Backbone as ProteinMPNN parsed JSONL, in Angstrom:
{"seq_chain_A": "QVQLVESGGGLVQAGGSLRLSCAASGRTFSNYRMAWFRQALGTEREYVASINWSSGSTNYADSVKGRFTISRDNAKNTVDLQLNNLKPEDTAVYFCAARQVSTMNYRYWGQGTQVTVSS", "coords_chain_A": {"N_chain_A": [[-9.068, -18.331, -1.493], [-7.001, -15.499, -2.363], [-7.213, -12.772, -0.192], [-7.384, -9.362, 0.439], [-7.514, -6.849, 2.771], [-7.97, -3.591, 3.519], [-7.352, -1.069, 6.019], [-7.556, 1.774, 8.262], [-7.645, 4.289, 7.094], [-8.656, 7.801, 6.873], [-9.526, 11.155, 7.985], [-7.264, 13.807, 8.067], [-5.214, 16.554, 9.138], [-3.067, 18.65, 7.155], [0.357, 17.865, 7.32], [0.044, 16.011, 9.258], [-0.206, 12.52, 10.384], [-0.879, 9.13, 9.362], [-1.621, 5.646, 9.653], [-1.829, 2.991, 7.571], [-3.192, -0.251, 7.119], [-2.928, -3.511, 5.733], [-4.542, -6.424, 5.683], [-3.659, -9.613, 4.886], [-4.7, -12.659, 3.449], [-5.331, -16.151, 2.721], [-3.289, -17.508, 1.464], [0.2, -18.469, 1.577], [2.514, -15.842, 1.628], [5.178, -15.647, 1.032], [6.544, -15.685, -1.408], [5.737, -13.402, -2.67], [5.274, -10.036, -3.838], [4.244, -7.163, -2.26], [2.163, -4.303, -2.463], [1.32, -0.788, -2.273], [-1.047, 1.266, -3.795], [-2.529, 4.292, -5.059], [-5.438, 6.273, -5.741], [-6.603, 9.244, -6.796], [-9.52, 11.325, -7.002], [-10.799, 11.393, -10.23], [-8.401, 10.806, -11.436], [-5.764, 8.605, -12.659], [-4.928, 5.405, -11.262], [-2.107, 5.28, -9.161], [1.192, 4.165, -8.453], [2.534, 3.684, -5.197], [4.209, 2.469, -3.165], [6.205, -0.492, -2.516], [6.922, -3.835, -1.274], [9.039, -6.623, -0.858], [7.919, -9.618, 0.292], [9.419, -11.668, 1.404], [12.205, -10.906, 1.467], [12.089, -8.32, 2.37], [12.832, -6.093, 0.98], [12.375, -2.789, -0.238], [10.556, -0.311, -2.156], [9.894, 2.942, -3.414], [7.663, 5.468, -4.675], [8.754, 8.54, -6.084], [7.341, 10.724, -5.176], [6.568, 10.188, -2.583], [8.739, 9.404, -1.191], [10.756, 9.357, 1.671], [8.732, 10.298, 3.247], [6.705, 8.372, 3.492], [6.481, 5.027, 4.751], [6.807, 1.644, 4.083], [6.012, -1.536, 5.416], [6.161, -4.961, 6.61], [4.437, -7.37, 8.592], [5.174, -10.381, 9.678], [4.062, -12.086, 11.571], [1.48, -11.155, 11.977], [0.56, -11.167, 9.44], [0.292, -8.858, 7.853], [0.56, -5.89, 5.846], [1.844, -2.803, 6.205], [1.439, 0.763, 5.833], [3.004, 3.565, 6.669], [2.178, 6.867, 6.895], [3.55, 9.928, 6.843], [3.925, 13.485, 7.498], [1.804, 14.469, 5.872], [0.261, 15.698, 2.881], [-2.1, 17.838, 1.174], [-2.3, 16.909, -1.453], [-1.933, 14.212, -1.18], [-4.337, 13.123, -0.778], [-6.563, 10.56, -1.467], [-7.93, 7.374, -2.558], [-6.556, 4.598, -1.108], [-5.033, 1.616, -2.082], [-4.312, -1.786, -1.435], [-2.181, -4.231, -2.874], [-1.179, -7.324, -4.482], [1.318, -9.448, -5.912], [2.86, -12.284, -7.423], [6.373, -12.728, -7.183], [7.518, -13.53, -9.519], [6.015, -12.54, -11.525], [4.718, -9.687, -13.42], [2.459, -8.122, -13.189], [0.111, -6.825, -10.825], [-2.036, -8.931, -9.317], [-3.923, -9.308, -7.336], [-6.189, -7.396, -5.403], [-7.194, -5.081, -2.872], [-10.141, -3.525, -1.425], [-9.839, -0.88, -0.934], [-9.073, 2.142, 0.947], [-10.06, 5.259, 2.212], [-8.151, 8.205, 2.261], [-7.996, 11.394, 3.444], [-6.683, 14.579, 3.278], [-6.653, 17.591, 4.82], [-6.179, 21.101, 4.204]], "CA_chain_A": [[-8.43, -17.418, -2.413], [-6.321, -14.372, -1.739], [-8.063, -11.666, 0.231], [-6.656, -8.222, 0.977], [-8.465, -5.94, 3.396], [-7.299, -2.392, 4.026], [-7.965, -0.312, 7.106], [-6.715, 2.84, 8.795], [-7.812, 5.583, 6.446], [-9.392, 8.8, 7.624], [-9.319, 12.583, 7.707], [-6.156, 14.342, 8.858], [-4.736, 17.852, 8.677], [-1.759, 18.666, 6.512], [1.44, 17.714, 8.286], [-0.267, 14.919, 10.165], [0.197, 11.167, 10.059], [-1.831, 8.029, 9.4], [-1.033, 4.328, 9.4], [-2.728, 2.082, 6.87], [-2.847, -1.654, 7.276], [-3.521, -4.425, 4.772], [-4.562, -7.791, 6.182], [-3.581, -10.535, 3.758], [-5.044, -14.033, 3.801], [-5.652, -17.038, 1.617], [-2.136, -18.303, 1.073], [1.48, -17.994, 2.083], [2.932, -14.753, 0.766], [6.634, -15.544, 1.047], [7.056, -15.411, -2.755], [4.929, -12.315, -3.219], [5.578, -8.632, -3.609], [3.053, -6.451, -1.838], [2.285, -2.893, -2.816], [0.235, 0.178, -2.087], [-1.332, 2.2, -4.869], [-3.561, 5.248, -4.678], [-6.18, 6.879, -6.843], [-7.349, 10.443, -6.455], [-10.719, 11.503, -7.824], [-10.578, 11.873, -11.58], [-7.06, 10.499, -11.923], [-5.46, 7.181, -12.772], [-4.289, 4.794, -10.101], [-0.66, 5.431, -9.215], [2.016, 3.363, -7.548], [3.045, 4.41, -4.036], [5.35, 1.774, -2.553], [6.086, -1.945, -2.51], [7.858, -4.561, -0.428], [9.166, -8.054, -1.076], [7.529, -10.169, 1.583], [10.459, -12.523, 1.945], [13.466, -10.215, 1.746], [11.842, -7.027, 2.994], [13.315, -4.984, 0.16], [11.298, -1.829, -0.482], [10.678, 0.65, -3.252], [8.931, 4.025, -3.23], [7.501, 6.51, -5.673], [9.494, 9.745, -5.7], [6.438, 11.671, -4.524], [6.358, 9.838, -1.178], [10.01, 8.994, -0.597], [11.122, 10.157, 2.839], [7.538, 10.595, 4.056], [5.947, 7.14, 3.698], [7.274, 3.83, 5.009], [6.074, 0.386, 3.955], [6.597, -2.611, 6.219], [5.288, -6.119, 6.738], [4.483, -8.065, 9.873], [4.983, -11.791, 9.356], [3.225, -12.728, 12.571], [0.09, -10.733, 11.787], [0.256, -11.249, 8.007], [-0.173, -7.552, 7.399], [1.481, -4.959, 5.214], [1.449, -1.491, 6.678], [1.998, 1.947, 5.192], [3.031, 4.714, 7.564], [2.129, 8.096, 6.12], [3.942, 11.082, 7.659], [3.996, 14.778, 6.82], [0.828, 14.367, 4.791], [-0.047, 16.892, 2.108], [-3.428, 17.718, 0.543], [-2.204, 16.119, -2.685], [-1.931, 12.796, -0.839], [-5.731, 12.698, -0.692], [-6.845, 9.518, -2.46], [-8.24, 6.045, -2.048], [-5.329, 3.797, -1.085], [-5.302, 0.213, -2.331], [-3.287, -2.793, -1.238], [-2.143, -5.158, -3.999], [-0.199, -8.395, -4.355], [1.679, -10.225, -7.093], [3.991, -13.176, -7.247], [7.592, -12.026, -7.597], [7.863, -13.963, -10.872], [5.123, -11.889, -12.491], [4.849, -8.232, -13.474], [1.205, -7.439, -12.888], [-0.522, -7.091, -9.541], [-3.234, -9.696, -9.618], [-4.889, -9.252, -6.248], [-6.405, -6.025, -4.935], [-8.175, -4.838, -1.836], [-11.256, -2.656, -1.794], [-9.394, 0.502, -0.78], [-9.415, 2.929, 2.122], [-9.967, 6.677, 1.865], [-7.31, 9.125, 3.029], [-8.292, 12.781, 3.096], [-5.788, 15.502, 3.97], [-7.166, 18.953, 4.708], [-5.121, 22.127, 4.241]], "C_chain_A": [[-7.806, -16.256, -1.647], [-7.333, -13.286, -1.396], [-7.178, -10.597, 0.863], [-7.675, -7.23, 1.518], [-7.707, -4.784, 4.03], [-8.08, -1.763, 5.176], [-7.034, 0.83, 7.483], [-6.847, 4.191, 8.136], [-8.595, 6.555, 7.317], [-9.089, 10.206, 7.168], [-8.237, 13.105, 8.635], [-5.753, 15.691, 8.289], [-3.369, 17.709, 8.023], [-0.663, 18.665, 7.572], [1.239, 16.573, 9.251], [0.162, 13.565, 9.641], [-0.993, 10.208, 10.117], [-1.047, 6.741, 9.193], [-2.095, 3.445, 8.779], [-2.246, 0.659, 7.075], [-3.595, -2.49, 6.244], [-3.41, -5.838, 5.343], [-4.654, -8.753, 5.008], [-3.89, -11.965, 4.216], [-5.274, -14.859, 2.552], [-4.511, -17.894, 1.131], [-0.89, -17.768, 1.782], [2.042, -16.98, 1.105], [4.455, -14.61, 0.658], [7.224, -15.283, -0.331], [6.258, -14.323, -3.459], [5.593, -10.964, -2.967], [4.256, -7.934, -3.327], [3.237, -4.964, -2.109], [1.087, -2.088, -2.341], [0.166, 1.067, -3.322], [-2.34, 3.21, -4.326], [-4.205, 5.828, -5.919], [-6.981, 8.06, -6.334], [-8.521, 10.592, -7.419], [-10.36, 12.072, -9.192], [-9.196, 11.598, -12.155], [-6.872, 8.984, -12.035], [-4.806, 6.683, -11.484], [-2.775, 4.922, -10.245], [0.02, 4.602, -8.122], [2.545, 4.231, -6.412], [4.312, 3.745, -3.485], [5.122, 0.269, -2.627], [7.166, -2.57, -1.653], [7.856, -6.037, -0.8], [8.92, -8.738, 0.252], [8.662, -10.956, 2.221], [11.698, -11.744, 2.372], [13.273, -8.905, 2.494], [12.338, -5.843, 2.189], [12.135, -4.097, -0.241], [11.61, -0.921, -1.663], [9.579, 1.693, -3.083], [8.831, 4.905, -4.464], [8.222, 7.762, -5.168], [8.623, 10.702, -4.884], [6.248, 11.4, -3.032], [7.647, 9.469, -0.46], [10.387, 9.937, 0.54], [9.947, 10.518, 3.729], [6.746, 9.337, 4.411], [6.917, 5.982, 3.938], [6.394, 2.6, 4.917], [6.801, -0.676, 4.775], [5.643, -3.793, 6.227], [5.523, -6.78, 8.093], [4.163, -9.521, 9.611], [4.027, -12.477, 10.334], [1.739, -12.407, 12.35], [-0.372, -10.881, 10.343], [-0.348, -9.945, 7.495], [0.962, -6.797, 6.716], [1.0, -3.563, 5.574], [2.104, -0.384, 5.858], [1.866, 3.102, 6.165], [3.133, 5.978, 6.726], [2.437, 9.266, 7.056], [3.992, 12.34, 6.813], [3.051, 14.819, 5.624], [0.528, 15.719, 4.176], [-1.433, 16.732, 1.487], [-3.398, 16.874, -0.728], [-2.057, 14.622, -2.428], [-3.351, 12.245, -0.712], [-6.061, 11.736, -1.827], [-7.436, 8.304, -1.751], [-6.965, 5.209, -2.191], [-5.698, 2.316, -1.161], [-4.078, -0.639, -2.018], [-3.349, -3.769, -2.414], [-1.042, -6.191, -3.792], [0.065, -9.055, -5.696], [2.793, -11.173, -6.71], [5.228, -12.484, -7.795], [8.004, -12.392, -9.018], [6.99, -13.308, -11.938], [5.293, -10.377, -12.418], [3.605, -7.514, -12.984], [0.67, -7.849, -11.523], [-1.888, -7.711, -9.792], [-4.327, -9.505, -8.566], [-4.955, -7.834, -5.67], [-7.393, -6.016, -3.783], [-9.219, -3.849, -2.321], [-10.923, -1.176, -1.627], [-9.846, 1.149, 0.515], [-9.134, 4.396, 1.82], [-9.054, 7.419, 2.829], [-7.606, 10.527, 2.528], [-7.431, 13.702, 3.947], [-6.3, 16.918, 3.746], [-6.024, 19.964, 4.872], [-5.354, 23.111, 5.365]], "O_chain_A": [[-8.052, -16.062, -0.457], [-8.193, -12.935, -2.204], [-6.334, -10.891, 1.71], [-8.592, -6.82, 0.805], [-6.91, -4.97, 4.949], [-9.298, -1.911, 5.283], [-5.872, 0.856, 7.079], [-6.219, 5.153, 8.576], [-9.128, 6.182, 8.362], [-8.484, 10.429, 6.119], [-8.281, 12.877, 9.844], [-5.928, 15.945, 7.097], [-2.62, 16.773, 8.301], [-0.745, 19.367, 8.579], [2.157, 16.203, 9.984], [0.806, 13.462, 8.597], [-1.972, 10.445, 10.824], [0.049, 6.747, 8.632], [-3.134, 3.181, 9.385], [-1.047, 0.401, 7.188], [-4.75, -2.211, 5.922], [-2.312, -6.379, 5.47], [-5.609, -8.713, 4.231], [-3.394, -12.414, 5.25], [-5.397, -14.318, 1.453], [-4.73, -18.9, 0.456], [-0.933, -16.757, 2.484], [2.051, -17.215, -0.104], [4.954, -13.567, 0.237], [8.309, -14.71, -0.425], [6.122, -14.324, -4.683], [6.36, -10.786, -2.021], [3.28, -8.095, -4.061], [4.343, -4.436, -1.994], [0.014, -2.618, -2.055], [1.181, 1.552, -3.821], [-2.93, 3.005, -3.265], [-3.608, 5.871, -6.995], [-7.914, 7.905, -5.546], [-8.503, 10.044, -8.521], [-9.699, 13.105, -9.294], [-8.854, 12.094, -13.228], [-7.7, 8.198, -11.574], [-4.214, 7.452, -10.727], [-2.227, 4.7, -11.325], [-0.52, 4.385, -7.037], [2.953, 5.371, -6.631], [5.355, 4.386, -3.359], [3.99, -0.189, -2.78], [8.181, -1.946, -1.34], [6.801, -6.628, -1.03], [9.623, -8.479, 1.229], [8.844, -10.917, 3.438], [12.183, -11.897, 3.493], [14.185, -8.431, 3.172], [12.275, -4.707, 2.657], [11.046, -4.586, -0.541], [12.753, -0.788, -2.098], [8.468, 1.371, -2.662], [9.8, 5.065, -5.206], [8.286, 8.006, -3.963], [9.12, 11.405, -4.004], [5.814, 12.285, -2.294], [7.642, 9.248, 0.751], [10.344, 11.158, 0.39], [10.141, 10.993, 4.848], [6.182, 9.243, 5.5], [8.024, 5.959, 3.4], [5.363, 2.512, 5.584], [8.031, -0.714, 4.825], [4.465, -3.656, 5.894], [6.62, -6.756, 8.652], [3.011, -9.867, 9.349], [3.267, -13.361, 9.939], [0.869, -13.263, 12.511], [-1.56, -10.736, 10.052], [-1.364, -9.94, 6.799], [2.143, -7.032, 6.972], [-0.135, -3.194, 5.271], [3.172, -0.566, 5.272], [0.762, 3.563, 6.454], [4.067, 6.138, 5.941], [1.657, 9.554, 7.964], [4.087, 12.284, 5.587], [3.45, 15.16, 4.51], [0.538, 16.747, 4.854], [-1.894, 15.607, 1.293], [-4.375, 16.195, -1.042], [-2.057, 13.839, -3.377], [-3.541, 11.038, -0.556], [-5.865, 12.053, -3.0], [-7.443, 8.217, -0.523], [-6.378, 5.131, -3.271], [-6.549, 1.829, -0.417], [-2.946, -0.249, -2.307], [-4.433, -4.098, -2.896], [-0.098, -5.97, -3.034], [-0.841, -9.207, -6.516], [3.57, -10.907, -5.794], [5.14, -11.735, -8.767], [8.752, -11.653, -9.657], [7.216, -13.51, -13.132], [5.916, -9.848, -11.497], [3.692, -6.419, -12.428], [0.749, -9.007, -11.112], [-2.77, -7.1, -10.396], [-5.516, -9.539, -8.883], [-3.936, -7.171, -5.475], [-8.31, -6.835, -3.724], [-9.19, -3.395, -3.465], [-11.649, -0.316, -2.125], [-10.858, 0.767, 1.103], [-8.099, 4.734, 1.246], [-9.166, 7.283, 4.047], [-7.481, 10.813, 1.337], [-7.442, 13.622, 5.176], [-6.372, 17.386, 2.61], [-5.047, 19.717, 5.579], [-4.566, 24.039, 5.545]]}, "name": "protein", "num_of_chains": 1, "seq": "QVQLVESGGGLVQAGGSLRLSCAASGRTFSNYRMAWFRQALGTEREYVASINWSSGSTNYADSVKGRFTISRDNAKNTVDLQLNNLKPEDTAVYFCAARQVSTMNYRYWGQGTQVTVSS"}
């Protein structure tokens, strides 16, 4: 079955950078869209960014546009999220998710990785 495992979270000062990675396994993801979501304490999960595995087309939430970059590595079967110019409001658990491009809902989720940005 599909397995998504995130890594790379941690504690960083405001203005710093982190790189999150999502290792995907269990099937071929060429017809999937991969995404990152985040959930801060006491809030609902929110969309951050997504990428079409096959075409590489990307999409970002306005709150992270210009600061975060999503990419995929076909050889390693990973989806990465580069986080630059981090702000305290970026503090959250970051989740990797996957859905087939023909569907609307993200069916597969990782366990999440914590990102904490200190001011």
